[in-house]
mmCIF file of C-alpha atoms in Angstrom:
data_model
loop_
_atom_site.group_PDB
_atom_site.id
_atom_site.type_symbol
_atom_site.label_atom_id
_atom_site.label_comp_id
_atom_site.label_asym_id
_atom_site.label_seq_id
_atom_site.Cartn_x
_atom_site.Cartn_y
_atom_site.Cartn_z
ATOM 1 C CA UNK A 1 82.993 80.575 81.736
ATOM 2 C CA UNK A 2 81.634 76.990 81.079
ATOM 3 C CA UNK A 3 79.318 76.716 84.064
ATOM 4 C CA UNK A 4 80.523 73.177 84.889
ATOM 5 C CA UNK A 5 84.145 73.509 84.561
ATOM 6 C CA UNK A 6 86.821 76.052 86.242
ATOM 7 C CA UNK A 7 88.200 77.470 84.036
ATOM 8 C CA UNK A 8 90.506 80.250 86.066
ATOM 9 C CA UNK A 9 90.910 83.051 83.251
ATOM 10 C CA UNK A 10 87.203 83.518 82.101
ATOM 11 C CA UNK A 11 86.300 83.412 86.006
ATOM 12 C CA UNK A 12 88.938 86.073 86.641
ATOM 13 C CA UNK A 13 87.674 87.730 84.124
ATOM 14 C CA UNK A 14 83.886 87.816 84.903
ATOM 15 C CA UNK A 15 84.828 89.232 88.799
ATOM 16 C CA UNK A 16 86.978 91.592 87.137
ATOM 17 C CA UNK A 17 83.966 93.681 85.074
ATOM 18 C CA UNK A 18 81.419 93.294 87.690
ATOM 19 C CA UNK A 19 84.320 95.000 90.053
ATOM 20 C CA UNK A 20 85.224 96.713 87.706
ATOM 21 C CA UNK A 21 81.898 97.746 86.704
ATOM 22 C CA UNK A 22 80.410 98.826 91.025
ATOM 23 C CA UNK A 23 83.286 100.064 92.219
ATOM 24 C CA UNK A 24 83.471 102.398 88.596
ATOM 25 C CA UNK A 25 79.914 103.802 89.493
ATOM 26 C CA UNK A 26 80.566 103.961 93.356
ATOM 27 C CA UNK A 27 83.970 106.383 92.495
ATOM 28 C CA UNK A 28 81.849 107.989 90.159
ATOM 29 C CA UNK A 29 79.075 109.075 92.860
ATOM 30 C CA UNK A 30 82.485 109.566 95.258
ATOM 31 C CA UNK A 31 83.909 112.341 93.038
ATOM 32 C CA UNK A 32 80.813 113.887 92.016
ATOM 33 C CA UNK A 33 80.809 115.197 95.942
ATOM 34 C CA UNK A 34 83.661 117.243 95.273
ATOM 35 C CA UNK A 35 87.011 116.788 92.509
ATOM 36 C CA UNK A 36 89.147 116.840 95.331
ATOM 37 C CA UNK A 37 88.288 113.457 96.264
ATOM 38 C CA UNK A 38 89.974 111.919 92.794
ATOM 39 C CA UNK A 39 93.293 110.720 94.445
ATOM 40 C CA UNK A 40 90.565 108.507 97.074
ATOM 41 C CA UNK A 41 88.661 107.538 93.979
ATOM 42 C CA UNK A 42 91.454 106.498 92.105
ATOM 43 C CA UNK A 43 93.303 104.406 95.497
ATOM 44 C CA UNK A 44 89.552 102.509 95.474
ATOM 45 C CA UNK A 45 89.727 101.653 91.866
ATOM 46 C CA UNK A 46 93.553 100.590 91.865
ATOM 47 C CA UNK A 47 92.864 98.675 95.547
ATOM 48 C CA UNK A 48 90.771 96.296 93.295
ATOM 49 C CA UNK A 49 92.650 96.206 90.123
ATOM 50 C CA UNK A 50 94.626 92.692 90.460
ATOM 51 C CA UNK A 51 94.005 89.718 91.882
ATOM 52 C CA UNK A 52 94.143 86.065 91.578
ATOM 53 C CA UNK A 53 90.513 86.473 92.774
ATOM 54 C CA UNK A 54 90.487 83.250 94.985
ATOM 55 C CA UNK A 55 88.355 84.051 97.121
ATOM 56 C CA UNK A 56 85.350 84.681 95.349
ATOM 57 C CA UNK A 57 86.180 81.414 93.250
ATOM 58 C CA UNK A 58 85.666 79.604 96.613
ATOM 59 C CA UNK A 59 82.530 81.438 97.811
ATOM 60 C CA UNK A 60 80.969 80.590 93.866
ATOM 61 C CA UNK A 61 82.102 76.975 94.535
ATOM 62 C CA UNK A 62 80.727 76.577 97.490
ATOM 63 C CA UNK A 63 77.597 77.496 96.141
ATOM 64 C CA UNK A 64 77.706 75.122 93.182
ATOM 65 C CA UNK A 65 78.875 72.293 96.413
ATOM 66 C CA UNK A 66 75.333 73.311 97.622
ATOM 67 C CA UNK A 67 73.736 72.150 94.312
ATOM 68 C CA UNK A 68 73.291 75.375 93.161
ATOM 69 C CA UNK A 69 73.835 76.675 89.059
ATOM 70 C CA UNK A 70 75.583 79.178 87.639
ATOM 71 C CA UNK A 71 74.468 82.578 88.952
ATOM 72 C CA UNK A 72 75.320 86.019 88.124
ATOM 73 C CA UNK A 73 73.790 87.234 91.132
ATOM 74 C CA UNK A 74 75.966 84.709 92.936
ATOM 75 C CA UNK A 75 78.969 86.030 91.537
ATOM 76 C CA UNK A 76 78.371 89.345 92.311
ATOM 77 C CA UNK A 77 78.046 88.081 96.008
ATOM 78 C CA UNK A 78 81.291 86.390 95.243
ATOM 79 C CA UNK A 79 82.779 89.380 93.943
ATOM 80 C CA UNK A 80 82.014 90.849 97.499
ATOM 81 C CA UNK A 81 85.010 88.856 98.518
ATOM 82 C CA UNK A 82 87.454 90.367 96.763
ATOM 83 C CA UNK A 83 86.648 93.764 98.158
ATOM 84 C CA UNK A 84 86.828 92.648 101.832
ATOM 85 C CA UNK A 85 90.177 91.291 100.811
ATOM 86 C CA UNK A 86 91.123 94.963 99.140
ATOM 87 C CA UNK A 87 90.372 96.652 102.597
ATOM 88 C CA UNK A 88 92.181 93.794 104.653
ATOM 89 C CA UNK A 89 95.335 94.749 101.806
ATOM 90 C CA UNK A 90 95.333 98.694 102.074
ATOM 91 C CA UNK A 91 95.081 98.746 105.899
ATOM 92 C CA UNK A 92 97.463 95.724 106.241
ATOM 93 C CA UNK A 93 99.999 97.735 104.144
ATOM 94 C CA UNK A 94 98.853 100.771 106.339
ATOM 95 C CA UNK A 95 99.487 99.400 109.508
ATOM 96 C CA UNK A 96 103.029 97.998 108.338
ATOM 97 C CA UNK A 97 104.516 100.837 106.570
ATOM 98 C CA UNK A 98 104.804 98.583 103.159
ATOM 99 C CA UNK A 99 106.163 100.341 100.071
ATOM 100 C CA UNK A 100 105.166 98.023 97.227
ATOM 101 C CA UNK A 101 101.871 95.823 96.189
ATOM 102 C CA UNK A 102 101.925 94.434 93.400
ATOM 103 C CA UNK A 103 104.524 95.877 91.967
ATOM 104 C CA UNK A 104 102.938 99.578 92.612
ATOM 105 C CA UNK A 105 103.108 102.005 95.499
ATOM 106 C CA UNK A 106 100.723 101.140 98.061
ATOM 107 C CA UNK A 107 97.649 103.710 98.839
ATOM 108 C CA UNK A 108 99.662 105.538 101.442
ATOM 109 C CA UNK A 109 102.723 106.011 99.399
ATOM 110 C CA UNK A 110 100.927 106.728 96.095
ATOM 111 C CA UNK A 111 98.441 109.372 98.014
ATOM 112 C CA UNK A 112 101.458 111.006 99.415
ATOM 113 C CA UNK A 113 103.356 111.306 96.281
ATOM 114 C CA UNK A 114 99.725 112.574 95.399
ATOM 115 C CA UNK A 115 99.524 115.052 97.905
ATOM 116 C CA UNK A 116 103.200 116.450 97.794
ATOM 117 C CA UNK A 117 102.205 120.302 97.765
ATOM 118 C CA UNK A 118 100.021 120.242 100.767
ATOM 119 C CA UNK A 119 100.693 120.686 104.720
ATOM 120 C CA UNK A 120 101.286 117.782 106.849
ATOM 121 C CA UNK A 121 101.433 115.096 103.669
ATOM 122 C CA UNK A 122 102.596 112.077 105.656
ATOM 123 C CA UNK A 123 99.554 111.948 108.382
ATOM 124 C CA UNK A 124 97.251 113.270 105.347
ATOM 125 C CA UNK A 125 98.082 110.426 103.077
ATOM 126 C CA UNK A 126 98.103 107.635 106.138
ATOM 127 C CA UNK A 127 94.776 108.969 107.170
ATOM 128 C CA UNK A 128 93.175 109.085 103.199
ATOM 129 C CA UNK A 129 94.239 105.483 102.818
ATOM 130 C CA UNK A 130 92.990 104.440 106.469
ATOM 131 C CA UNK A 131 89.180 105.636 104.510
ATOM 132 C CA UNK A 132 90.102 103.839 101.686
ATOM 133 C CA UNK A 133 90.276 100.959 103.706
ATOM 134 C CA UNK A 134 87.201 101.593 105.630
ATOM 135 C CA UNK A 135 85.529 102.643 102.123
ATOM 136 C CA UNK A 136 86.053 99.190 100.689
ATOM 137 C CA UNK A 137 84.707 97.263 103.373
ATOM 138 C CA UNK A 138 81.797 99.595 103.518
ATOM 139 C CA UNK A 139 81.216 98.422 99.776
ATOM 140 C CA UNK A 140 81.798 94.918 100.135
ATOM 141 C CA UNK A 141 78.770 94.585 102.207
ATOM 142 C CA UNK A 142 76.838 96.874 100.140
ATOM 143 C CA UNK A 143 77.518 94.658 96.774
ATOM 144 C CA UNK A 144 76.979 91.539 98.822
ATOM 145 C CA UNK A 145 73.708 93.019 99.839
ATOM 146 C CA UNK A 146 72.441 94.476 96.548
ATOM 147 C CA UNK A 147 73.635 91.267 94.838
ATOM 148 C CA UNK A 148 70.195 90.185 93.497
ATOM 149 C CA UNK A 149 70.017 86.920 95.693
ATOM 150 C CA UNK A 150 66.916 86.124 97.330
ATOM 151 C CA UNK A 151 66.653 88.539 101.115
ATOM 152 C CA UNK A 152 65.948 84.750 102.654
ATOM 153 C CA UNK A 153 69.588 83.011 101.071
ATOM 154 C CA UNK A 154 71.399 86.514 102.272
ATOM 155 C CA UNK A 155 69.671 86.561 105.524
ATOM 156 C CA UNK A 156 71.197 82.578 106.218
ATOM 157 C CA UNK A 157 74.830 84.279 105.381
ATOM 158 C CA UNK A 158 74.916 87.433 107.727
ATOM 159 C CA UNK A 159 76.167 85.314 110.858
ATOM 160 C CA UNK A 160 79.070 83.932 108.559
ATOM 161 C CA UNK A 161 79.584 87.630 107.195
ATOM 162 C CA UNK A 162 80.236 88.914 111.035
ATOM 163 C CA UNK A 163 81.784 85.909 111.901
ATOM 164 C CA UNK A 164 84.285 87.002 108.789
ATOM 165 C CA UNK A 165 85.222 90.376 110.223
ATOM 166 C CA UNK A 166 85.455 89.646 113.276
ATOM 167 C CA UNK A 167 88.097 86.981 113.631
ATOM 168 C CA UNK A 168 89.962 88.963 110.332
ATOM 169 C CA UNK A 169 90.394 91.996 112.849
ATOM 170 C CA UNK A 170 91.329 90.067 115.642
ATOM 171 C CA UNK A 171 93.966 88.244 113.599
ATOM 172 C CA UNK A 172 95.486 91.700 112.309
ATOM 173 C CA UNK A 173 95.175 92.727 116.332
ATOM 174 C CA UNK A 174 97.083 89.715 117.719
ATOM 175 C CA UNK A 175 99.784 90.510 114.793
ATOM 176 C CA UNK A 176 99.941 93.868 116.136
ATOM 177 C CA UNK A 177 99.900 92.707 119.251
ATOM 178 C CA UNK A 178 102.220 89.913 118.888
ATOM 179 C CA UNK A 179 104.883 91.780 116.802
ATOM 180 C CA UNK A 180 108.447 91.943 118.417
ATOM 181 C CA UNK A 181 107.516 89.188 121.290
ATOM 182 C CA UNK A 182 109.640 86.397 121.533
ATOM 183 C CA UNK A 183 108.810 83.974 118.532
ATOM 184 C CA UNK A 184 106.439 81.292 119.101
ATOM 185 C CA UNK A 185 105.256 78.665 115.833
ATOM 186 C CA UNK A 186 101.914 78.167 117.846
ATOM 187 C CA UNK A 187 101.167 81.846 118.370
ATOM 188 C CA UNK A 188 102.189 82.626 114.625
ATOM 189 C CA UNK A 189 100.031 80.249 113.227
ATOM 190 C CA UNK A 190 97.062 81.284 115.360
ATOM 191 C CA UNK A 191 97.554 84.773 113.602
ATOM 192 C CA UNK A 192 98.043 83.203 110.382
ATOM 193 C CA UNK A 193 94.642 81.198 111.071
ATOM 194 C CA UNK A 194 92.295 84.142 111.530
ATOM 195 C CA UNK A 195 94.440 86.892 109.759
ATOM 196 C CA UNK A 196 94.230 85.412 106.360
ATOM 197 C CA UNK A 197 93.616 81.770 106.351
ATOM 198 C CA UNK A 198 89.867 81.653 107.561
ATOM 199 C CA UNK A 199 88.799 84.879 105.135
ATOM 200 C CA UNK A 200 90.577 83.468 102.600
ATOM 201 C CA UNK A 201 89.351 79.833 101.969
ATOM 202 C CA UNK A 202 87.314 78.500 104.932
ATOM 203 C CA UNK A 203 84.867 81.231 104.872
ATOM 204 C CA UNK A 204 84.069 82.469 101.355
ATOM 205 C CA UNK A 205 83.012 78.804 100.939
ATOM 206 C CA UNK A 206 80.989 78.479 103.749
ATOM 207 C CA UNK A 207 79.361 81.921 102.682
ATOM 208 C CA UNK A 208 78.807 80.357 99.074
ATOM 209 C CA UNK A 209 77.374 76.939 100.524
ATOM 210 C CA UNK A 210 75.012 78.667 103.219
ATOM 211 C CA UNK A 211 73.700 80.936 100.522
ATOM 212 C CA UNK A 212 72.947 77.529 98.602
ATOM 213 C CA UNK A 213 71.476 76.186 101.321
ATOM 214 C CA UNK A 214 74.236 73.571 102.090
ATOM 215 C CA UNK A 215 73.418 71.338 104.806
ATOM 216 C CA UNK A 216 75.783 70.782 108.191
ATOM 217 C CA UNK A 217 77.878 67.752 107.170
ATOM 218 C CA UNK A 218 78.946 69.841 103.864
ATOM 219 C CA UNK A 219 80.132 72.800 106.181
ATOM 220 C CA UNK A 220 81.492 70.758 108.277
ATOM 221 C CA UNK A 221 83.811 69.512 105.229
ATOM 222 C CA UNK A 222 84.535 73.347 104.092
ATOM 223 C CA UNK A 223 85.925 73.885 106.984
ATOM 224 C CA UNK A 224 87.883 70.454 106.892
ATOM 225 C CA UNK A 225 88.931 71.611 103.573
ATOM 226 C CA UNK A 226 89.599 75.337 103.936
ATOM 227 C CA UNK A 227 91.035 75.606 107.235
ATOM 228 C CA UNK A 228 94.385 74.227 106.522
ATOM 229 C CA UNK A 229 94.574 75.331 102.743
ATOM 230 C CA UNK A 230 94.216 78.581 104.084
ATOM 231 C CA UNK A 231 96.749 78.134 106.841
ATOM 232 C CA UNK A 232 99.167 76.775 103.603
ATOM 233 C CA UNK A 233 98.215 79.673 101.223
ATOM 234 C CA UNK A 234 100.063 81.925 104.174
ATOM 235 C CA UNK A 235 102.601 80.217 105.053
ATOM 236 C CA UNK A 236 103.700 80.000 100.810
ATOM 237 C CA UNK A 237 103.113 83.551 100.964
ATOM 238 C CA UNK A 238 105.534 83.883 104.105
ATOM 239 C CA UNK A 239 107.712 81.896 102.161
ATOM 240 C CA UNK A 240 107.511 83.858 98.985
ATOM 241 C CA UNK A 241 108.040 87.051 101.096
ATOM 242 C CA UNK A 242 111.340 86.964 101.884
ATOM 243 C CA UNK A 243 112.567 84.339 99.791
ATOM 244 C CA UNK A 244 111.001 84.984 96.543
ATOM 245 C CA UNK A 245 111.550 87.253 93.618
ATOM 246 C CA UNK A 246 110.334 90.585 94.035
ATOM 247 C CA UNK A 247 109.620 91.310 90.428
ATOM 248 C CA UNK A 248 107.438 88.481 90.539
ATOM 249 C CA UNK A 249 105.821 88.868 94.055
ATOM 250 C CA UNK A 250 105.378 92.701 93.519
ATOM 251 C CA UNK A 251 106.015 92.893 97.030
ATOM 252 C CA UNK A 252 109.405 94.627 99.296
ATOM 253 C CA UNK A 253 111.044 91.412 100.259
ATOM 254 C CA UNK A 254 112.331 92.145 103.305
ATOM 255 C CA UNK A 255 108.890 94.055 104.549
ATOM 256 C CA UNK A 256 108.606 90.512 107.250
ATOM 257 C CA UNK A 257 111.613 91.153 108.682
ATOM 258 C CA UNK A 258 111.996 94.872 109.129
ATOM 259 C CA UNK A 259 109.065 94.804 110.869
ATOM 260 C CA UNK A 260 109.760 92.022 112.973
ATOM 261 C CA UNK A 261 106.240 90.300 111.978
ATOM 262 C CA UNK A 262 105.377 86.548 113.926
ATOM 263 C CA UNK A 263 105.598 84.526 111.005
ATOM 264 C CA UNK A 264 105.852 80.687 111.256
ATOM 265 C CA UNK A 265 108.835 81.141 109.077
ATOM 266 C CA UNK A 266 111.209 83.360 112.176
ATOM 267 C CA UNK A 267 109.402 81.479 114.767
ATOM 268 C CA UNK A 268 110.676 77.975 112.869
ATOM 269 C CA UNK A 269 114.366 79.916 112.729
ATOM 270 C CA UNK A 270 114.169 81.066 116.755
ATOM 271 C CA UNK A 271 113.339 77.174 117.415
ATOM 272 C CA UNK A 272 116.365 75.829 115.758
ATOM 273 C CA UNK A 273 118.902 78.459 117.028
ATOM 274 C CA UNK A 274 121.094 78.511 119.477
ATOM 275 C CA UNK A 275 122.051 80.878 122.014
ATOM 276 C CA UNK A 276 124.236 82.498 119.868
ATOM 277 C CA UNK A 277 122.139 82.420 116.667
ATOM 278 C CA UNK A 278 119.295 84.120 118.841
ATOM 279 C CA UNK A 279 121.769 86.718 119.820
ATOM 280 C CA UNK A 280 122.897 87.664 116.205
ATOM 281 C CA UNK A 281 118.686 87.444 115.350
ATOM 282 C CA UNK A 282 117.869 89.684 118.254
ATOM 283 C CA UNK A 283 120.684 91.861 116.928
ATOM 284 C CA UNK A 284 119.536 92.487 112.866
ATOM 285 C CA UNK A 285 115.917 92.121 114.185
ATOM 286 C CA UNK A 286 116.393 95.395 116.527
ATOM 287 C CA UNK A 287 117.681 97.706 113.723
ATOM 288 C CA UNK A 288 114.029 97.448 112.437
ATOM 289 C CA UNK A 289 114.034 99.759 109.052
ATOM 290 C CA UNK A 290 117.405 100.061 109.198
ATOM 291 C CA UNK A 291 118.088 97.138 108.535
ATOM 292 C CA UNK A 292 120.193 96.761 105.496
ATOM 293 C CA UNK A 293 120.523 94.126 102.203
ATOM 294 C CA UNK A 294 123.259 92.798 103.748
ATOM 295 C CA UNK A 295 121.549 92.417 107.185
ATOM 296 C CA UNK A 296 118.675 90.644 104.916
ATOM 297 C CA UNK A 297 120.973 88.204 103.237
ATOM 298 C CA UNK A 298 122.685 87.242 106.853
ATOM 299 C CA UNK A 299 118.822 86.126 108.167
ATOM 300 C CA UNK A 300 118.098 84.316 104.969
ATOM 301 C CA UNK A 301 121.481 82.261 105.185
ATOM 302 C CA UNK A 302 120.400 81.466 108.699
ATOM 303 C CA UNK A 303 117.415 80.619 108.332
ATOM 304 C CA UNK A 304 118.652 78.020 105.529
ATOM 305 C CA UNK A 305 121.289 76.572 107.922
ATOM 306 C CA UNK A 306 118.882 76.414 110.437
ATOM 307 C CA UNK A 307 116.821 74.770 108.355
ATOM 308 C CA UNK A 308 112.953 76.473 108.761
ATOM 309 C CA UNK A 309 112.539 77.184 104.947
ATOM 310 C CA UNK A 310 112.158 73.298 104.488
ATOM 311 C CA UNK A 311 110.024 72.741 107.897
ATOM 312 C CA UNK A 312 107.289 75.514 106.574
ATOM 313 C CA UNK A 313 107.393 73.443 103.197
ATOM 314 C CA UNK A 314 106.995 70.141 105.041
ATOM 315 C CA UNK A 315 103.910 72.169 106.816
ATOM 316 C CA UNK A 316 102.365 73.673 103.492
ATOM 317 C CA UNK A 317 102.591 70.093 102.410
ATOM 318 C CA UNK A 318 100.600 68.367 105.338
ATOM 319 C CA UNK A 319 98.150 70.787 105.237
ATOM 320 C CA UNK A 320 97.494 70.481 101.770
ATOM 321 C CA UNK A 321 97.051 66.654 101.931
ATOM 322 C CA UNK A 322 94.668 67.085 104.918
ATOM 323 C CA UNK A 323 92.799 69.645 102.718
ATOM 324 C CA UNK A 324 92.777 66.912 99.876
ATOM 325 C CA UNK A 325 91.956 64.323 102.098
ATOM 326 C CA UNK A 326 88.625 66.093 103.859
ATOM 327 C CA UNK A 327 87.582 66.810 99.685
ATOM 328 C CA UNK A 328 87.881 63.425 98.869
ATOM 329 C CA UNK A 329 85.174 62.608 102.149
ATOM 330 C CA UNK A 330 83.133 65.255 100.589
ATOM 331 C CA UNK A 331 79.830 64.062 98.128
ATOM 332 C CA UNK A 332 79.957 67.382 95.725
ATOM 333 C CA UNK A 333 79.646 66.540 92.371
ATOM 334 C CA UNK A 334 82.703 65.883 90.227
ATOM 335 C CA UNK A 335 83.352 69.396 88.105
ATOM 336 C CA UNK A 336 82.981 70.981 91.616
ATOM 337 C CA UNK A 337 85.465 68.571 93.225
ATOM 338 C CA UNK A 338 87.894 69.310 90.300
ATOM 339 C CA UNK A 339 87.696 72.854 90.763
ATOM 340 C CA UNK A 340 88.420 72.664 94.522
ATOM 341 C CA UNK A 341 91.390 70.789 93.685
ATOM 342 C CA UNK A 342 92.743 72.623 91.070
ATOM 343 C CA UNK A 343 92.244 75.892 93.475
ATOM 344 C CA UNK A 344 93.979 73.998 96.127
ATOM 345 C CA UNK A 345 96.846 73.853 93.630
ATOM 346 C CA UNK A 346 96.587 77.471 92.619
ATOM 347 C CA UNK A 347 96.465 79.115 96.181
ATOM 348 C CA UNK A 348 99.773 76.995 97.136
ATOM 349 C CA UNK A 349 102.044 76.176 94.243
ATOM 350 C CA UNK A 350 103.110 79.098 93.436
ATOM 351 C CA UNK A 351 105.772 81.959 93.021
ATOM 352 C CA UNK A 352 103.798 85.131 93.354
#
């Protein structure tokens, strides 16, 4: 990577091996404890094996916003990113029974397939993956930790790091909580705002700029910046998940529905519909995992007479210009403003 210019492959690439590279030596020291514990190993390794890896290209930006160089020791800190997002992923997919990520079985379908020829496989499996969750997290603080960066720049970034896992489990909790209740647009993007959109964006740059030492008026611009792309990053990926191509999103299409999840995207439909339209929603909504292609295609037709699919695009878009508009207010120097933008484009435009 040139240090002064994004350039997205050779960053993807440089997270990759240092994942690649921990995570290899953590498994290692996992299955060393006992054989048995391959399957786990392996769910760790594959947990962290794709990736777009935007959020550790925000936290490194934010600390090149700060003034900061190039820093391997940064981007190991960066990398740190990813993994929280790997845990947030395999106990996301946990919690809603999902079949597919990125085009693979999840970690509770591929540890049951796994586990096929012992007693109680289904609760086995579940409960494996629920540690490979908890596993991940456990070694995204550790890497963040043993990063190399100073104990003083790490010791500015803990409150940020709580800060991070707090509001992502409350945002998984109020989906939780939240699923199946009349839809709201407010109350779905509150979820959407500390599920994925703060952890995603908002915070990794903070982390990167406080680790830099970046002052209050340039945090106060990350979050001017990162709070609503993050908010549009989710609602694209909303978008994407029932309306876009599942050989390119890797992803079971109609996972959103058949779980009845508070997305901005049903809670946009449930505004526009009418008495009778709620009815026949309430109706395919109710048969849960039953609920068939056909039933699929019925919801995406009336959702596109109703028309939400445009209102959530006319929201990803007005998010992203307020996101553009608190960058151009910010003084960073220009290869770091031209990397925020281009990420800006790379976390919304797009069809996977």
């Amino acid at each position: 990577m040139v240090a002064d210019r994004y350039d997205p492959g050779a960053f993807k690439a440089r997270v990759d091996d240092a994942l690649r590279g921990f995570v290899g030596r953590e498994t290692d020291q996992l299955v060393a404890i006992d054989p048995e514990l391959i399957p786990v190993a392996e769910q760790v390794e594959d947990a962290v094996a794709d990736g777009k890896r935007l959020r550790a290209a925000f936290c490194y930006w934010g600390w090149r916003a700060a003034g900061q160089p190039d820093s391997d020791a940064l981007l190991l800190a960066a990398a740190s990113m990813e993994l929280i997002h790997a845990a947030a992923v395999v106990h996301d997919d946990l919690i809603d029974d999902s079949p597919l990520r990125h085009g693979r079985p999840t970690a509770h379908v591929a540890l049951r397939a796994r586990l096929r020829q012992r007693p109680r496989t289904v609760t086995a499996a579940r409960s494996l993956a629920m540690l490979v969750g908890d596993l991940l997290m456990a070694l995204a603080g550790q890497l963040f930790a043993t990063s190399g960066l100073p104990a003083a720049y790490l010791a500015r970034a803990r409150p940020l790091w709580s800060a991070l896992a707090r509001e992502l489990i409350a945002g998984e909790c109020l989906e939780i909580l939240r699923t199946g209740t009349a839809p709201d647009t407010e109350s779905s993007l509150k979820v959407i705002r500390y599920k994925t959109a703060k952890y995603t964006v908002e915070q990794p740059l903070l982390i990167g700029g406080v680790l830099g030492g970046a002052g209050d008026r340039l945090r106060a611009g990350f979050s001017a910046y990162g709070l609503p792309l993050g908010e549009a990053f989710q609602l694209r990926d909303d978008l994407l998940g029932l309306f876009g191509d599942p050989a390119r999103t890797g992803k079971a299409s109609p996972d959103d529905l058949r779980t009845a999840r508070p997305t901005a995207l049903l809670a946009e439909t449930w505004r526009a519909a009418g008495e009778a339209e709620r009815a026949e929603l309430r109706r395919l909504l109710a048969r849960g995992r039953s609920l068939d292609a056909a039933g699929v295609e019925t919801v995406r037709a009336l959702m596109t007479r109703l028309g939400a699919p445009e209102r959530i695009e006319r929201m990803i878009t007005d998010r992203v210009a307020e996101a553009t508009d608190a960058l151009a207010g910010l003084a960073v120097p220009g290869p770091v403003s031209a990397a925020l933008t281009a990420l800006a484009r790379s976390a919304t435009v797009r069809q996977f």
